[in-house]
Short mmCIF file of C-alpha atoms in Angstrom, two decimals:
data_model
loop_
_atom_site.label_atom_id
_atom_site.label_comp_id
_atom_site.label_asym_id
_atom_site.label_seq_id
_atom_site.Cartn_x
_atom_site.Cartn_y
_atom_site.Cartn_z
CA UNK S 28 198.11 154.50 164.89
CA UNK S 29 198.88 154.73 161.05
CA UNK S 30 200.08 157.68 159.47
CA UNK S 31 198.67 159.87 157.38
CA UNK S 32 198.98 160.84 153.74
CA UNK S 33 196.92 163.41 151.51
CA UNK S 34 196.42 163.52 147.99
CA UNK S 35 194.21 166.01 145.86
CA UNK S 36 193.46 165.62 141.89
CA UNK S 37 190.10 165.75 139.57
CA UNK S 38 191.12 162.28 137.76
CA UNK S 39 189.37 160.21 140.82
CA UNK S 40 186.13 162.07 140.17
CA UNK S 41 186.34 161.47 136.67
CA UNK S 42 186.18 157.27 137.57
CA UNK S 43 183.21 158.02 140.68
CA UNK S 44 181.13 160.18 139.03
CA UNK S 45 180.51 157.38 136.14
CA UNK S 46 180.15 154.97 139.00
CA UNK S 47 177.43 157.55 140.52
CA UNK S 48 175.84 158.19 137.32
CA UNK S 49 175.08 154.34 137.00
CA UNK S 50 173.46 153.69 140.52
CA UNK S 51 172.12 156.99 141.35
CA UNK S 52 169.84 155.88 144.08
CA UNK S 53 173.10 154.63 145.83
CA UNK S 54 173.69 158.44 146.49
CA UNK S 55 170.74 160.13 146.37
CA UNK S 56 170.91 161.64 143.16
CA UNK S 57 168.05 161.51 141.49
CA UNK S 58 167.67 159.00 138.55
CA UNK S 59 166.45 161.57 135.66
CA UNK S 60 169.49 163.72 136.11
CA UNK S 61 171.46 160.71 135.24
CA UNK S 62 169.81 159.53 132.61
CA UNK S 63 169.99 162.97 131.45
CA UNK S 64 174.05 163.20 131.66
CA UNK S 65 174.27 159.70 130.28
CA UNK S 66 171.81 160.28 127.51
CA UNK S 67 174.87 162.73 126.40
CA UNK S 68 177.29 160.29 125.13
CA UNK S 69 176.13 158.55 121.49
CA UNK S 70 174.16 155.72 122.09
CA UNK S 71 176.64 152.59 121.12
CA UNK S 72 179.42 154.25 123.87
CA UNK S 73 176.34 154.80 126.53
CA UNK S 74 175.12 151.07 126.42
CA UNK S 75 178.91 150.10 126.81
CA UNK S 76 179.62 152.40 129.73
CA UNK S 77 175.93 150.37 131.16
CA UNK S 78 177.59 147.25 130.62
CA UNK S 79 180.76 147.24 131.91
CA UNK S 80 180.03 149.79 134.95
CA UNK S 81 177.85 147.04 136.38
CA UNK S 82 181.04 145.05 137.46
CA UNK S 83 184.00 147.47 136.96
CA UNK S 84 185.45 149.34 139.96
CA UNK S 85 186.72 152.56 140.86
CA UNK S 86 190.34 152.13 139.96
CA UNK S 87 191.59 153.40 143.29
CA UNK S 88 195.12 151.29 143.09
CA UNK S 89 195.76 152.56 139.33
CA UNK S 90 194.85 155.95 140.10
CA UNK S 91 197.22 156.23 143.24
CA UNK S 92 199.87 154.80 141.28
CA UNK S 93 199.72 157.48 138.65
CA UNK S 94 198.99 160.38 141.31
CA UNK S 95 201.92 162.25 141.07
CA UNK S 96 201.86 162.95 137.30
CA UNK S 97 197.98 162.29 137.62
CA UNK S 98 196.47 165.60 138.60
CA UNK S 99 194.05 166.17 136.69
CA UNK S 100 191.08 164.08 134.56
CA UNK S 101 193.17 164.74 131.44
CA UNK S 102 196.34 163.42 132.97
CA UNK S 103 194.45 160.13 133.77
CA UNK S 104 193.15 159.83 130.25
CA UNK S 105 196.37 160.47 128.89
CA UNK S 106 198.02 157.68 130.74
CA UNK S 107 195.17 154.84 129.97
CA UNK S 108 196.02 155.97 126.44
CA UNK S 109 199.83 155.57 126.95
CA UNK S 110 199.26 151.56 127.53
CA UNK S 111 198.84 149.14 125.38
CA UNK S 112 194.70 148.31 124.80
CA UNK S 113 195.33 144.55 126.09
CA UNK S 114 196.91 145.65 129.81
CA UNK S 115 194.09 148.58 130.02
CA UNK S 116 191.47 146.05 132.27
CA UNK S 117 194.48 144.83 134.16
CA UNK S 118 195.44 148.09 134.97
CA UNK S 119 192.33 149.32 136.19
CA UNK S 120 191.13 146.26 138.07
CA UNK S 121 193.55 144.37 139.48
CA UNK S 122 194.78 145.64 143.14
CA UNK S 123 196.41 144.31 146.17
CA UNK S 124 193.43 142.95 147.68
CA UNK S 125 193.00 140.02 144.35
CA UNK S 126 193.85 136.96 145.28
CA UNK S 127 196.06 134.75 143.64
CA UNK S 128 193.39 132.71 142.26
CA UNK S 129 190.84 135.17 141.20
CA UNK S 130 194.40 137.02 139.21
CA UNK S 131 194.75 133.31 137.97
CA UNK S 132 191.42 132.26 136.70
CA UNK S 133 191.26 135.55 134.85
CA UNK S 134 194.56 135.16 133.24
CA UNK S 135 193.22 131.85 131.70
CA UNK S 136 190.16 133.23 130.65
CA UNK S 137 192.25 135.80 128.37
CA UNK S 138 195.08 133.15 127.16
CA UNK S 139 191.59 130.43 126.24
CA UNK S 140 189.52 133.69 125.07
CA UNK S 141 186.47 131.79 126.52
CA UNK S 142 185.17 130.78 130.08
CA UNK S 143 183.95 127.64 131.69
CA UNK S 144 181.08 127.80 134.38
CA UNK S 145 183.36 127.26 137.57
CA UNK S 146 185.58 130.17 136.47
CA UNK S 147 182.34 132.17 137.16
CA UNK S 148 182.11 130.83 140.23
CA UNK S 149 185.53 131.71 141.41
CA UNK S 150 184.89 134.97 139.98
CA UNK S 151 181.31 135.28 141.60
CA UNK S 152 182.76 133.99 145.05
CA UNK S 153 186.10 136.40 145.17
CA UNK S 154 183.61 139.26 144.72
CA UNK S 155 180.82 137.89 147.07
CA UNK S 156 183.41 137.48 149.93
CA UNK S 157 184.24 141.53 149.09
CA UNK S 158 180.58 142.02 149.45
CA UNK S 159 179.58 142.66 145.83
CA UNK S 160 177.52 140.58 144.48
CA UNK S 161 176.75 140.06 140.08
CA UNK S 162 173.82 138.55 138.53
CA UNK S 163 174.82 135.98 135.99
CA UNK S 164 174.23 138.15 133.07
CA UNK S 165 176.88 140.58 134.58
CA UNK S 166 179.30 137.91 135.70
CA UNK S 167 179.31 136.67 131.58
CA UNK S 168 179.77 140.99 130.82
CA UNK S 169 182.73 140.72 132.80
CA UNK S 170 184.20 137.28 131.63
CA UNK S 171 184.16 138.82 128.12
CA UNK S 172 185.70 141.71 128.76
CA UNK S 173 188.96 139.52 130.16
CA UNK S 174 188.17 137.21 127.01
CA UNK S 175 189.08 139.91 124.71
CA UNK S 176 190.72 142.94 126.73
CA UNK S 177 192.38 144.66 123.78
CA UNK S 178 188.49 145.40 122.61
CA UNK S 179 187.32 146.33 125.83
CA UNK S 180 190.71 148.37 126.06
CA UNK S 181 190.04 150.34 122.90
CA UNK S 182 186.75 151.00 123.48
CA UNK S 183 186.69 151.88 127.20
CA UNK S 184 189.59 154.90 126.61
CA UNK S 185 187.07 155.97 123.58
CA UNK S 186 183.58 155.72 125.93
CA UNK S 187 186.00 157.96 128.67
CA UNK S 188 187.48 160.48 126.41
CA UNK S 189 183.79 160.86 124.72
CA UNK S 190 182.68 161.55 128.23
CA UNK S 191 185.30 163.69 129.45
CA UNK S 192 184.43 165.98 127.01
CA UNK S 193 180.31 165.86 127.11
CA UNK S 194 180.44 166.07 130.85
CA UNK S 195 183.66 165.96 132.83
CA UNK S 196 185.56 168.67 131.69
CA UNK S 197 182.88 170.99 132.80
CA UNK S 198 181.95 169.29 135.91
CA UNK S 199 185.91 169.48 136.75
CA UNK S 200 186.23 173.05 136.81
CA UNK S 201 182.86 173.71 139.24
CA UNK S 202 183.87 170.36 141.59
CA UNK S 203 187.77 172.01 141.85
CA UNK S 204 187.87 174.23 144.51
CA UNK S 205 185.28 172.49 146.79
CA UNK S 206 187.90 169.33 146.57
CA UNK S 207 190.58 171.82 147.49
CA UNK S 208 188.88 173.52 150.48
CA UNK S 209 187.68 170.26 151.68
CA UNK S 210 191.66 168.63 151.53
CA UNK S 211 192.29 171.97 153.53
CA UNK S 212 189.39 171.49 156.44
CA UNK S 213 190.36 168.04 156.74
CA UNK S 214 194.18 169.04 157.53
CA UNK S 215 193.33 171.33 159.67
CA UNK S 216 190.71 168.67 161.67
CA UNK S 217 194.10 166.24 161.70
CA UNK S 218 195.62 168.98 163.83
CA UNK S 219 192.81 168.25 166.62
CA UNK S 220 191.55 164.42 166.05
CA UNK S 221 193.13 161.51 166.27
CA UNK S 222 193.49 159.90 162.63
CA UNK S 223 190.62 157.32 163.70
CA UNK S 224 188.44 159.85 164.99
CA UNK S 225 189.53 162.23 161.69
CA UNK S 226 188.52 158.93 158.98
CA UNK S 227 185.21 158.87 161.09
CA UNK S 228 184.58 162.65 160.75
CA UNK S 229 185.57 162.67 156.99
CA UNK S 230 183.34 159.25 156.03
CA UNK S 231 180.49 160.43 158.07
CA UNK S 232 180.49 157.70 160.64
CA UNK S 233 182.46 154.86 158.69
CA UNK S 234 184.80 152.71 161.36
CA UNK S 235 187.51 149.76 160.48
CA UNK S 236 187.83 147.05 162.46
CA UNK S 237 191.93 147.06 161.70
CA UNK S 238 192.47 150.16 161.23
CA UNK S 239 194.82 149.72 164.15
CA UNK S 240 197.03 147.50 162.11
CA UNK S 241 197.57 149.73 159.35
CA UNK S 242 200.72 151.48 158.65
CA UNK S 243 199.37 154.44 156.17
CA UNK S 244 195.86 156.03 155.36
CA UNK S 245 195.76 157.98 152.31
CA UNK S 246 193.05 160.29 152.62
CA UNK S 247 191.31 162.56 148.80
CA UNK S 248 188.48 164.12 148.98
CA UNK S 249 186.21 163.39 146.03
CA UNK S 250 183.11 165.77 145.15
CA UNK S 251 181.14 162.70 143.80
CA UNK S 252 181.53 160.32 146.67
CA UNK S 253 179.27 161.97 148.64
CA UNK S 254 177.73 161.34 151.29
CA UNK S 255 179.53 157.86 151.11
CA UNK S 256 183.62 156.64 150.45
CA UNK S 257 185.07 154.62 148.53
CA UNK S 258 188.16 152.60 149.87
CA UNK S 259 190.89 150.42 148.81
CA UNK S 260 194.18 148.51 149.44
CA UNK S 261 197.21 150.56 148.12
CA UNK S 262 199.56 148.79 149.69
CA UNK S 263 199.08 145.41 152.05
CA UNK S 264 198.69 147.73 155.24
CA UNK S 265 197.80 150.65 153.60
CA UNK S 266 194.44 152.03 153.48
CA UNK S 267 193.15 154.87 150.76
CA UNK S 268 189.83 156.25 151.63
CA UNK S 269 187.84 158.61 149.41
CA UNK S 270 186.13 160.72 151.80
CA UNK S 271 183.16 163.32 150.77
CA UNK S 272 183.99 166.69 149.87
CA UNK S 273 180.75 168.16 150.03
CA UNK S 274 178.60 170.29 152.96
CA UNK S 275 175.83 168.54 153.96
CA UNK S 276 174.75 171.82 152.74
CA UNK S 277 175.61 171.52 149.07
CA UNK S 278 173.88 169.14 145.86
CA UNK S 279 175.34 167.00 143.89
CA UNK S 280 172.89 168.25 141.25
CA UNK S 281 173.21 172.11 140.90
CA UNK S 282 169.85 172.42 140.64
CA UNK S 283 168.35 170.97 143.59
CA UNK S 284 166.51 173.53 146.33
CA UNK S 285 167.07 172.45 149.37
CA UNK S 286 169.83 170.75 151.08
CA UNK S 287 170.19 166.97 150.14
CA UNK S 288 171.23 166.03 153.52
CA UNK S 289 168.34 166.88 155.25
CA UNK S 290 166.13 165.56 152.08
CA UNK S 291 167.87 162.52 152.58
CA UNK S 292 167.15 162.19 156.73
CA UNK S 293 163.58 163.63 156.12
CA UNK S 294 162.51 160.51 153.62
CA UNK S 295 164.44 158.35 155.32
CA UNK S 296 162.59 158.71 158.72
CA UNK S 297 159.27 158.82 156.65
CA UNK S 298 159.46 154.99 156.65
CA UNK S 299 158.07 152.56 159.97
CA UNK S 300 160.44 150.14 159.37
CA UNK S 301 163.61 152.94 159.29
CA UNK S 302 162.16 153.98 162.45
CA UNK S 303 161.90 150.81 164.08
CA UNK S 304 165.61 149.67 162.67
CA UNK S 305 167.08 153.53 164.65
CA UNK S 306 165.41 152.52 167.59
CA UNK S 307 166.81 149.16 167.64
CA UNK S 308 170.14 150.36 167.15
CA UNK S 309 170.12 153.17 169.90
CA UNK S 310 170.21 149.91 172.37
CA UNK S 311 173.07 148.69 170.69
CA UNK S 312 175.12 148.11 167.62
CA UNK S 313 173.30 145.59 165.14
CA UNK S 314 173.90 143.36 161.95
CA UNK S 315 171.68 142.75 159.30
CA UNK S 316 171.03 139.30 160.18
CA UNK S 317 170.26 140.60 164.15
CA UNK S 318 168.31 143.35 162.48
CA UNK S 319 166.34 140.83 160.08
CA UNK S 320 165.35 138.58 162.50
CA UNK S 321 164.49 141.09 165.59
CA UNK S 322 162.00 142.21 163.06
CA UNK S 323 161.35 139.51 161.32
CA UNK S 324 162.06 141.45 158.09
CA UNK S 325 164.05 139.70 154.83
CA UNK S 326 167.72 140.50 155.03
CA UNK S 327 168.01 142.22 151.33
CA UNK S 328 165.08 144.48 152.77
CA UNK S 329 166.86 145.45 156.11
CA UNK S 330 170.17 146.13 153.92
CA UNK S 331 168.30 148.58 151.84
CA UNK S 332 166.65 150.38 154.70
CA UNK S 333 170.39 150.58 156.33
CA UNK S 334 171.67 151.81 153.16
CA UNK S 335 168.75 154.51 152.67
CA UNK S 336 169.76 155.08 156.53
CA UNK S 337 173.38 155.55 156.00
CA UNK S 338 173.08 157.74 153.37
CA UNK S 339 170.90 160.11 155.25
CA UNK S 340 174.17 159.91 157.59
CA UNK S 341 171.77 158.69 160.68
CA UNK S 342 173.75 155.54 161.06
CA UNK S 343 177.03 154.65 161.68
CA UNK S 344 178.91 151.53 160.26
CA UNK S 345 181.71 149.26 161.37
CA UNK S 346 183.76 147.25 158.39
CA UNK S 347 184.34 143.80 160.32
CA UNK S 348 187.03 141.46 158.20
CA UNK S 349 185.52 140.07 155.18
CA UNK S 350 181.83 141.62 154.37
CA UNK S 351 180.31 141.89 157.66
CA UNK S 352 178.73 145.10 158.59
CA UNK S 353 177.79 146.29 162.07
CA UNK S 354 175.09 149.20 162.39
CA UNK S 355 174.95 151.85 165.37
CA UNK S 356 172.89 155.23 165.18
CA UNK S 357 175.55 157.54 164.63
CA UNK S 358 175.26 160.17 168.24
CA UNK S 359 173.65 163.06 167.19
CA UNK S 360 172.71 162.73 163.99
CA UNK S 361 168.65 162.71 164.64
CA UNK S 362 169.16 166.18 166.76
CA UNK S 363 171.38 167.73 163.50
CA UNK S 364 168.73 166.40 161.06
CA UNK S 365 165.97 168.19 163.21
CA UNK S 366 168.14 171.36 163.68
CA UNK S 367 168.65 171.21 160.07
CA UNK S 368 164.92 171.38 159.28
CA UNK S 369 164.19 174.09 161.18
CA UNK S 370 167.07 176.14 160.44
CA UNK S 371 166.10 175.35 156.62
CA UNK S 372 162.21 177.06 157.32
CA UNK S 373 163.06 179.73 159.23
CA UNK S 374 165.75 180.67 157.05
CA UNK S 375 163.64 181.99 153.91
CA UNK S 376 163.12 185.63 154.36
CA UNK S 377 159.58 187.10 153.41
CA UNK S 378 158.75 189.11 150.12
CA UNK S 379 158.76 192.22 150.29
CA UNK S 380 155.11 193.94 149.98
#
């Protein structure tokens, strides 16, 4: 079994919640509160920051490389500023699991300053194979952004300082000590589980395939993630998983009511398909393509009901090598979402007449 590692700073938040802010659906925050926290940057850095977050990732590798002078969102600002414009996409996107041809055909497309169409396939079929997949428009958004990187350099730090300071640097102080007591709980679960069983509590029922070959897992809580992870190579058998730091009790927005959890599993039951995709998988684990053709359902619709699923945290998922997926209902989950609900109405107490 790998070992484990813990880290705990604000600066990966400050890369997620810009990645949350720009597919808010993805995490069941709802769209007009991100509009409204986007709509607070001036409008020539906020159609940037819509641009380029449609194809640039959470810079998991960069971060952990800078973690131990790194702690905080400022710290991470302040060492994107500290290199040169030009090596500022590099930095943030390149990581152990690029290939020596995607590394290649990107390097080209800087030295030329221009692309040809089967460099957009090589980029288009690294990412596909990772499961992501761009529309052309964003495939040509990210070719020019290696075409000139000491633009997208300069005006990247100046779109994440701008932020920092209309949103972050607020949002840093309330997220702090939830990231701390969650890094705390999870430490204290390591004492009982075994680390498979522990990444399976933390990601709310995520499961490698190879985890058993992996030397290290470096596990940070992140506020933002929520209820899903993020993950990355650090190192060729080490695995860094950002793992939710809030209660299924707690919102990502401050002011939502009730808990988004059980929000979440209550609309994602409401749906006959859902409900015929759990019952499926309480037989047996299921992929999409099983899934789509049990029910004779397209596969991009049976991957959005899964995802809608998975964030409700009714469903568990197994990362298979390459982008394969495997589905299972997740044991319990329907009898916690129920409890939920009727803990959440009986727990109101009556006016007083």
């Amino acid at each position: 079994m790998p070992a484990l590692q813990w880290d705990e700073s604000t600066a990966y938040d400050l890369f997620v919640s810009l990645y949350v802010l720009h597919r808010p659906n993805q995490f069941g925050l709802r769209p007009a509160r991100a509009a409204g926290v986007r709509s607070r940057l001036p409008a020539a850095q906020r159609e940037f920051l819509e641009k380029v977050q449609a194809f640039l990732p959470v810079p998991l590798h960069w971060l952990y490389l800078q973690s131990a002078g790194a702690r905080t969102a400022a710290d991470a600002l302040s060492a994107l500023a500290l290199l040169p414009p030009a090596e500022r996409l590099p930095a943030l996107t390149h990581s152990p699991e690029h290939s020596p041809q995607i590394i290649e055909t990107l390097g080209n497309i800087t030295r030329r300053q221009s692309w040809v169409p089967a460099e957009l396939e090589v980029i288009r079929s690294h990412y596909q194979r990772r499961g992501i997949s761009f529309n052309a428009q964003t495939l040509e958004h990210l070719a020019e952004a290696w075409a000139h990187p000491a633009e997208f350099g300069e005006a990247y730090l100046q779109a994440l300082q701008t932020y920092y300071e209309v949103f972050f640097a607020e949002e840093e102080e309330r997220i702090r000590p939830t990231l701390h007591r969650a890094l705390e709980r999870a430490q204290e679960l390591a004492g009982r589980l075994t680390p498979e069983a522990l990444v399976e509590e933390l990601s709310r029922g995520v499961h490698f395939a190879e985890f058993a070959s992996l030397e290290e897992v470096i596990l940070i809580p992140s506020f933002w993630a929520t209820p899903l992870v993020f993950y990355g190579r650090v190192r060729p058998n080490s695995l860094l998983i950002l793992f939710g730091a809030r209660t299924t009790e707690a919102c990502l927005s401050p002011q939502q009511m009730a808990p988004e959890m059980l929000v979440d599993a209550l609309k994602a039951l409401a749906d006959p398909s859902r409900l015929a995709i759990l019952r499926l998988m309480a037989q047996s684990p299921r992929t999409p393509s099983e899934l789509a053709r049990l029910l004779r359902l397209r596969a991009p619709t049976v991957v959005h009901h899964l995802n809608i699923l998975r964030l409700a945290g009714l469903v568990e998922i197994t990362l298979l090598p390459g982008a394969e997926r495997r589905y299972a209902l997740r044991e319990g989950a329907l009898q916690t979402a129920l409890d939920g609900l009727d803990d959440y109405i009986h727990s109101l107490s009556l006016p007083e007449e």
